[in-house]
Coordinates of C-alpha atoms and ligand atoms in Angstrom, one line a residue:
X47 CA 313.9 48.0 24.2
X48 CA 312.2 49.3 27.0
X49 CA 308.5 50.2 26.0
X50 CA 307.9 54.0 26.0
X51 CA 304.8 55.9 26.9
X52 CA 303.2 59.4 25.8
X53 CA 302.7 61.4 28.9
X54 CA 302.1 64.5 28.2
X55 CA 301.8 67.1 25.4
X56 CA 301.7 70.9 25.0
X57 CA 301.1 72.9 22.0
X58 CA 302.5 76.3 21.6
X59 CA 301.7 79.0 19.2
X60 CA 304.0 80.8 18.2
X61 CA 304.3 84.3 16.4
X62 CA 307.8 84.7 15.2
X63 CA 309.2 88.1 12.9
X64 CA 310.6 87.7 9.5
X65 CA 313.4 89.1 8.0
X66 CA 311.8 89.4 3.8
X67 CA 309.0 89.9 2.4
X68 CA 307.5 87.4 0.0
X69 CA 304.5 88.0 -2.6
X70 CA 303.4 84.7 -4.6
X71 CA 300.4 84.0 -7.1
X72 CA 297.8 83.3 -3.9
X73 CA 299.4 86.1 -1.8
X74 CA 301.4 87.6 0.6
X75 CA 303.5 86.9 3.8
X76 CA 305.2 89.8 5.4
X77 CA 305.3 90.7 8.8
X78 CA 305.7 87.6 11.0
X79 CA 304.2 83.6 10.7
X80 CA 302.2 81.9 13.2
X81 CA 303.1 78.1 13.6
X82 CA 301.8 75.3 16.5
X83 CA 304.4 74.0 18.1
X84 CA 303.6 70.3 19.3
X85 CA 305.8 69.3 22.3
X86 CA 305.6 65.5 23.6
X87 CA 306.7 64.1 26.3
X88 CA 307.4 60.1 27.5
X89 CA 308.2 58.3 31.0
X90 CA 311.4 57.7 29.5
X91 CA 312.3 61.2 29.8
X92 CA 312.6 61.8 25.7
X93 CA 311.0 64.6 24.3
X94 CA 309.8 64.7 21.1
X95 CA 309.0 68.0 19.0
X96 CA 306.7 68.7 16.3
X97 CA 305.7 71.7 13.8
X98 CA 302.5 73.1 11.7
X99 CA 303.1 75.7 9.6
X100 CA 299.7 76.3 7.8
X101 CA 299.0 78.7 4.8
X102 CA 295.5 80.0 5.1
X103 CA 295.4 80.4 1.2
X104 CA 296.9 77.3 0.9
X105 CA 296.8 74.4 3.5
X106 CA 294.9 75.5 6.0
X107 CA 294.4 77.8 9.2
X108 CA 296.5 78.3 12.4
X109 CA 293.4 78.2 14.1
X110 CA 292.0 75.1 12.6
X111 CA 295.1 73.0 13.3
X112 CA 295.7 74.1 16.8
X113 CA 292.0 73.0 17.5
X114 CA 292.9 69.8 15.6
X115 CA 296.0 69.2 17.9
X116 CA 294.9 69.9 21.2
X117 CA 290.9 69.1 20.9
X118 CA 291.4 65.9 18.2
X119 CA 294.4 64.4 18.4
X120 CA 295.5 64.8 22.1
X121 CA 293.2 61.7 23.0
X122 CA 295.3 59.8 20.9
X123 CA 298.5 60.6 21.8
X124 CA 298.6 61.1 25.8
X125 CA 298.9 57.2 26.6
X126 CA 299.6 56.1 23.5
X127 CA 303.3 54.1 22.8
X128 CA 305.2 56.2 20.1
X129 CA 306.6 53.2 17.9
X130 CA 303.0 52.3 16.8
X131 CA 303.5 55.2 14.0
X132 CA 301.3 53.7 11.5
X133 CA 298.5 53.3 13.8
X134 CA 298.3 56.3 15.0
X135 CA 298.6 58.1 12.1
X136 CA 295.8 55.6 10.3
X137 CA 294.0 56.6 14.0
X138 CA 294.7 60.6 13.3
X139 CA 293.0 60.6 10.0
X140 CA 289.5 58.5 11.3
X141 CA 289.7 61.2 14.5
X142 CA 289.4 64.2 12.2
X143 CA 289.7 64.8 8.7
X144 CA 292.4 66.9 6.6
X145 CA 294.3 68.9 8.8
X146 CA 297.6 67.7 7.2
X147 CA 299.9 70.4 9.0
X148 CA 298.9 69.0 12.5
X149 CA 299.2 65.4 11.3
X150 CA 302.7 66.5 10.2
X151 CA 303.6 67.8 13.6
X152 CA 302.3 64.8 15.3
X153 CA 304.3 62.4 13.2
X154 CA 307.6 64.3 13.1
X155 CA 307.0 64.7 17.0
X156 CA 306.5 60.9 17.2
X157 CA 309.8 59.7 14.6
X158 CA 311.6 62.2 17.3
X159 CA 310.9 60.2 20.1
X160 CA 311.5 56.8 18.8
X161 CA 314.8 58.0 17.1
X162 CA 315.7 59.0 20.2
X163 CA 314.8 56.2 21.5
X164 CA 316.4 54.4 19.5
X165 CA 319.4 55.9 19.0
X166 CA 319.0 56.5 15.0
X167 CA 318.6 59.1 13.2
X168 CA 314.9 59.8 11.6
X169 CA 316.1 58.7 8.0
X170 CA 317.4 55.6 9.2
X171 CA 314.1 54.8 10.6
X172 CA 312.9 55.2 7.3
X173 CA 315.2 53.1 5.4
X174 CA 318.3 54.7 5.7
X175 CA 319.6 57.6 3.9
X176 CA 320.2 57.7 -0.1
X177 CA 321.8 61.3 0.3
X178 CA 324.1 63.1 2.7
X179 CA 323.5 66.4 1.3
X180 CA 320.3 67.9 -0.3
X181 CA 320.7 70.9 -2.9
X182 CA 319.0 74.7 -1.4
X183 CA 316.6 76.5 -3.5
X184 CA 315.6 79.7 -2.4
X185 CA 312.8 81.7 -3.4
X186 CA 312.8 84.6 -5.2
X187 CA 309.7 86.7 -4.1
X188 CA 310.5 89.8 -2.7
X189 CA 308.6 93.0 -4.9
X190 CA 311.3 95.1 -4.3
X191 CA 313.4 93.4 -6.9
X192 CA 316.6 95.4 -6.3
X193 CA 317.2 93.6 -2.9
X194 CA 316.1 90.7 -3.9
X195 CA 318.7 90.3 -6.7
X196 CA 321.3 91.9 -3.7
X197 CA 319.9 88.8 -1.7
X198 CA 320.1 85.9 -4.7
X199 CA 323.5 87.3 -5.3
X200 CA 324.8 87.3 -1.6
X201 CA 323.6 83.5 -1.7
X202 CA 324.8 82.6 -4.8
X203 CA 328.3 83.7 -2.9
X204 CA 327.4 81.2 -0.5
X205 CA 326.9 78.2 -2.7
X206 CA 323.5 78.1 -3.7
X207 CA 322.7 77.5 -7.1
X208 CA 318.8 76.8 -7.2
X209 CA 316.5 80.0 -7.4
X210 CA 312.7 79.5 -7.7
X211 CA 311.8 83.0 -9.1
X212 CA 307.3 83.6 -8.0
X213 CA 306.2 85.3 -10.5
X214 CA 302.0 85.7 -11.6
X215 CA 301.2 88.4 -8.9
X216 CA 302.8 91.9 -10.8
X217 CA 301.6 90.9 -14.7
X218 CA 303.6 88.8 -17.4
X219 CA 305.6 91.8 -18.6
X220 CA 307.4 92.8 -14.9
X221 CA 307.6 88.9 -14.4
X222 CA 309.5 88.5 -18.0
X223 CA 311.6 92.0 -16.7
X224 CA 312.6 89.7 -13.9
X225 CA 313.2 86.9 -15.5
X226 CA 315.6 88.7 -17.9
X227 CA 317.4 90.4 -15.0
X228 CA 317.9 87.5 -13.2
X229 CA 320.2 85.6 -16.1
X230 CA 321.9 88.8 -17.0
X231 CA 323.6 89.1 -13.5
X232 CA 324.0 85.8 -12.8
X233 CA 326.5 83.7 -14.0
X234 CA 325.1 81.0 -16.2
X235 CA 325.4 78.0 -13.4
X236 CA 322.8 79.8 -11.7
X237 CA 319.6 77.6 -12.3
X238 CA 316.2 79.0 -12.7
X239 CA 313.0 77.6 -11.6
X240 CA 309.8 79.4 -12.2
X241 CA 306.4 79.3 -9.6
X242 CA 303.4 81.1 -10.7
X243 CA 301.0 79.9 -7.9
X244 CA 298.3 79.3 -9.6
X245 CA 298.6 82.9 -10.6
X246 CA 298.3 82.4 -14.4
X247 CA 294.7 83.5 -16.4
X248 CA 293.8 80.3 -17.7
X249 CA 292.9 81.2 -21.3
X250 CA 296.5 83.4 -21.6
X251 CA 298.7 80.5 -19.7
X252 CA 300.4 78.8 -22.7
X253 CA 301.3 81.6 -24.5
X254 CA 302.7 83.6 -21.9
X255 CA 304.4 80.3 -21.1
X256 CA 306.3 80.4 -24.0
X257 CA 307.6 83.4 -23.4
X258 CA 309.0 82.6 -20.5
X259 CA 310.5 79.4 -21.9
X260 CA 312.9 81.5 -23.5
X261 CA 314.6 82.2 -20.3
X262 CA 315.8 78.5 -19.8
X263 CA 313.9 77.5 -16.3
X264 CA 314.3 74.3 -15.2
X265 CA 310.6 73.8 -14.5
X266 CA 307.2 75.6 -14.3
X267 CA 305.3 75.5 -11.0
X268 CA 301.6 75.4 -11.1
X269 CA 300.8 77.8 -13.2
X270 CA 297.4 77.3 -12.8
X271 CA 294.7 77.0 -10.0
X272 CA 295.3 73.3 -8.2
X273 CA 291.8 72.1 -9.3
X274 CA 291.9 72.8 -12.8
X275 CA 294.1 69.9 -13.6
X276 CA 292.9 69.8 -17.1
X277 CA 294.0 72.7 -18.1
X278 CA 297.8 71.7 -16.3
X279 CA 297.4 68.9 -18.4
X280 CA 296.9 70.8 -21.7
X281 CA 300.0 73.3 -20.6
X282 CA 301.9 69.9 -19.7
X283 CA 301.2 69.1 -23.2
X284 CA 302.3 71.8 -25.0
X285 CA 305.5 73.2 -23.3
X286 CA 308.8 71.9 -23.8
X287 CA 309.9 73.0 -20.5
X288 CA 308.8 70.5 -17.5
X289 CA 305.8 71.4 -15.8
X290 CA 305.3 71.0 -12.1
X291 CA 302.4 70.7 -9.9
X292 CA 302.5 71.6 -6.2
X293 CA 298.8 72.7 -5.6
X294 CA 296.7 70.3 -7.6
X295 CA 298.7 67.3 -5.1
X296 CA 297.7 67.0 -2.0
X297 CA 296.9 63.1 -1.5
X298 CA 297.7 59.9 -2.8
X299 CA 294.5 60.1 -4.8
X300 CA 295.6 63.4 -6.7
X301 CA 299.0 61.8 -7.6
X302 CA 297.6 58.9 -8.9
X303 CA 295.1 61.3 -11.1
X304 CA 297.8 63.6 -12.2
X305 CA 300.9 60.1 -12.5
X306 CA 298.2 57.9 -14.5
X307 CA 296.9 61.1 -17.1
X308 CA 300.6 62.4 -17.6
X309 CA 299.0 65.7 -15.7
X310 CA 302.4 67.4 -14.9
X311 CA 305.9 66.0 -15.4
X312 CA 307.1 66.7 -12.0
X313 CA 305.6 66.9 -8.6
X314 CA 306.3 68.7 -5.3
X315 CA 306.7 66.9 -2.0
X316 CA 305.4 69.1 1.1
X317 CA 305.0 67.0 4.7
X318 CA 302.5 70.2 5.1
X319 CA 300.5 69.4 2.3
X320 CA 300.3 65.8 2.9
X321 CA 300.0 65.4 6.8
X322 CA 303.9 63.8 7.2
X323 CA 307.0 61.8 5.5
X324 CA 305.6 58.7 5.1
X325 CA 302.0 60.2 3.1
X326 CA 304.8 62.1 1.3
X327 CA 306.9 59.1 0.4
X328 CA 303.9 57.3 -0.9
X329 CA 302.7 60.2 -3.1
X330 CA 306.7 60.1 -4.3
X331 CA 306.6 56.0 -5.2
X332 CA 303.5 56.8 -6.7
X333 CA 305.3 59.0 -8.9
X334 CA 308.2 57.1 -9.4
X335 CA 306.1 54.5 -11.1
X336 CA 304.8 57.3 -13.6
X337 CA 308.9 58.3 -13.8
X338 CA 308.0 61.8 -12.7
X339 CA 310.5 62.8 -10.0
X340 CA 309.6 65.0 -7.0
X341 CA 310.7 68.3 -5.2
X342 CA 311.3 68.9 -1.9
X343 CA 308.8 71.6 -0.9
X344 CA 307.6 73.7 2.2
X345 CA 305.6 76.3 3.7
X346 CA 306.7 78.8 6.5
X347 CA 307.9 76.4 9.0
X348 CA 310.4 76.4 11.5
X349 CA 314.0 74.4 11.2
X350 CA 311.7 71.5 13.5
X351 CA 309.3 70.8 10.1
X352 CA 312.8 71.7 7.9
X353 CA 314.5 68.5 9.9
X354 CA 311.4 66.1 9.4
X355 CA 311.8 66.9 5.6
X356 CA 315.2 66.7 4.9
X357 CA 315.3 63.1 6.5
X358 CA 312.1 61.8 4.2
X359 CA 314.3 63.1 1.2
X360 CA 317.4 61.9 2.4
X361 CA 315.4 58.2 2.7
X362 CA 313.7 58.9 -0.5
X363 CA 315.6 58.4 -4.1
X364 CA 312.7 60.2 -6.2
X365 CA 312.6 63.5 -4.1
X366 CA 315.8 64.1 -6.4
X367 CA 315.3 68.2 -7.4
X368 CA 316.6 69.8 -4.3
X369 CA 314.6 71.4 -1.1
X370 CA 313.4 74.7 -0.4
X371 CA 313.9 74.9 3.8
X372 CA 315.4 77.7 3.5
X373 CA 313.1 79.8 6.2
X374 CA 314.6 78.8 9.0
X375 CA 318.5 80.3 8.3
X376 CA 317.0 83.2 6.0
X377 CA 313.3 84.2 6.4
X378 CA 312.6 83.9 10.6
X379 CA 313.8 86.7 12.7
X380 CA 314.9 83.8 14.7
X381 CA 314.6 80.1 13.9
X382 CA 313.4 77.2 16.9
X383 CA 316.3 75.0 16.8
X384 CA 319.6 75.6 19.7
X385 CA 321.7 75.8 16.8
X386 CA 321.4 76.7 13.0
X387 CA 319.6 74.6 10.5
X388 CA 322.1 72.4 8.8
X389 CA 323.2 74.3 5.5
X390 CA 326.2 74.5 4.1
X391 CA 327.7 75.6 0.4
X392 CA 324.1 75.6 -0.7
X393 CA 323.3 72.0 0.6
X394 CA 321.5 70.8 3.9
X395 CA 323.5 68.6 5.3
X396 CA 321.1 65.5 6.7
X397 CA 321.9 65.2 10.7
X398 CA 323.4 62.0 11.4
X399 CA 322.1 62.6 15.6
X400 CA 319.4 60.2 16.9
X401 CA 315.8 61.6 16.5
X402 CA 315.2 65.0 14.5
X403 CA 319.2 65.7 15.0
X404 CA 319.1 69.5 16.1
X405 CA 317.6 70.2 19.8
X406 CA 315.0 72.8 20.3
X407 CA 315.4 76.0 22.3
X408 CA 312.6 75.2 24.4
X409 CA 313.2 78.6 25.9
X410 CA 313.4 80.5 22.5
X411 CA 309.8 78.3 21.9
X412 CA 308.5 80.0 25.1
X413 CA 309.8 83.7 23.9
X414 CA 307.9 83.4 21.0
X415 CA 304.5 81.7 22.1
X416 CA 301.4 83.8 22.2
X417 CA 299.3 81.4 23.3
X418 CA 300.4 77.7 25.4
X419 CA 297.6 74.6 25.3
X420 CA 298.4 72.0 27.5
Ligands
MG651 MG1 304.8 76.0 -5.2

């Protein structure tokens, strides 16, 4: 194989509409999302394409990882041969520290080119795929309850059967209201999954909890701030229901805390959160050696970061509870990718194209940019 070589890189915010309004325990998103777009190209004449979709309240800033791309990370990459992924990313972390969002980009930008490359799909280059299809879960978070129930009964039409209901940001009454509406008018193959956010009051959480256990939900998300992970513990402890924790894992430090104490039963897998697939895969072996099994998570990314996680969960058995990349079809005004994100009857389907597996409207990338680094 011919030996590739970085030569040049552009990063590309972009400001993009969306279509619903969602309110969680930490806080809003309405209006439109800001992501950096990392485009990289090689002599060979492969592109590869990248996304980091920060969360102020959650991962990080826009600001912080567009600094981190273009001032930190571009030394390392124009020059550099894309198959030394490891490296680079072991390089990445001693150049600038946290900033997983733009470490995700980078990597999912670097798999692209060498699948490409290569002429293999991303999960193949990460041990080949375990699944073909990955179950949908949407989130219920929209205040204005009547359309979201018109919206989670639109998709249920369309084959999805996983519905994460946020609840902790209107008080436990309105959130048991929902709750209650949400199994009344839906048939009973509907499944419910419950994510506070950390929105809880400590002191109140378990009993409110068991209210809300009444309703059936497959799990409990993080009910609790991320860094009180005794208290997750105690909840963990004391529910029947699964409890899973999104916030309070972020490295393979905190699911080793969290596997070894029996912290939380199940665990949520975000590339954003982590800084890529393969820090994401190792927080999910870590887990699989505690037998807690993982969700496939997000934040407000584009169908480019939706790709890079539906191939780490096609390649990885113990991501096993579905996937949430559902912004792409349902939340942007207009999603990056030249054709639709992959779903279909509630399941993404995992591309079986070389690299990523959907090309990028470079011009739609362009239209939406507010600001290009090169
Ligand atoms: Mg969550």
């Amino acid at each position: 194989m011919k030996q590739v070589k970085i030569t040049a890189m552009t990063v590309f915010v972009t400001d993009i509409p969306v279509r619903l309004m969602r309110r969680h325990g930490s806080g809003d998103v309405a209006g439109s999302v800001k992501n950096a777009i990392l485009k990289l190209e090689t002599d060979a004449g492969i592109t590869g394409w990248g996304d980091a979709a920060p969360w102020a309240v959650f991962t990080g800033t826009i600001e912080a990882n567009v600094a981190a791309l273009h001032v930190y990370l571009r030394p390392l990459l124009i020059g550099a041969n894309p198959h030394r992924i490891e490296e680079l990313m072991a390089a990445a972390d001693h150049a600038v520290v946290g900033h997983p969002e733009a470490k995700a980009a980078m990597e999912m930008a670097l798999f692209d080119i060498v699948g490409q490359a290569s002429g293999l799909p991303v999960a193949e280059l990460l041990g080949g795929r375990c699944r073909d299809d990955i179950p949908l879960s949407f989130s219920v978070a929209d205040p204005d309850v009547d359309r979201d129930m018109d919206m989670v009964k639109r998709l249920y039409g369309e084959g999805l059967r996983l519905f994460k209901m946020k609840t902790g940001f209107a008080g436990h009454a309105a959130d048991l209201k929902r709750m209650e509406r949400f199994r009344k008018e839906l048939p009973a193959d509907a499944e419910l999954r419950i994510d506070y956010n950390q929105g809880m009051v400590t002191h109140e959480a378990i009993r409110q909890l068991r209210d809300v256990e009444a309703f059936q939900p497959t799990f409990i998300e993080q009910p609790v701030p991320g860094h009180q992970r005794a208290a997750l513990a105690e909840i963990t402890r004391a529910l029947d229901t699964p409890v899973l924790a999104d916030e309070s894992v972020f490295t393979p430090g905190d699911a080793l805390l969290v596997a070894a104490n029996r912290m939380a039963d199940l665990v949520s897998i975000k590339i954003m959160k982590h800084g890529g697939m393969l820090a994401g895969r190792k927080i999910a072996a870590i887990c699989e050696a505690a037998g807690i099994a993982c969700y496939g998570g997000d934040m407000f990314e584009t169908g480019i970061a939706h790709l890079a996680g539906t191939h780490m969960i096609a390649a990885t058995p113990n991501i096993s509870l579905g996937c949430e990349f559902y912004q792409a079809r349902y939340f942007l005004e207009r999603d990056l990718l030249a054709k639709p994100f992959p779903i279909e009857n509630g399941h993404v389907i995992v591309p079986k194209t070389p690299g990523l597996g959907v090309e990028v409207d470079e011009g739609r990338v362009r239209h939406y940019a507010v600001e290009t680094l090169k």
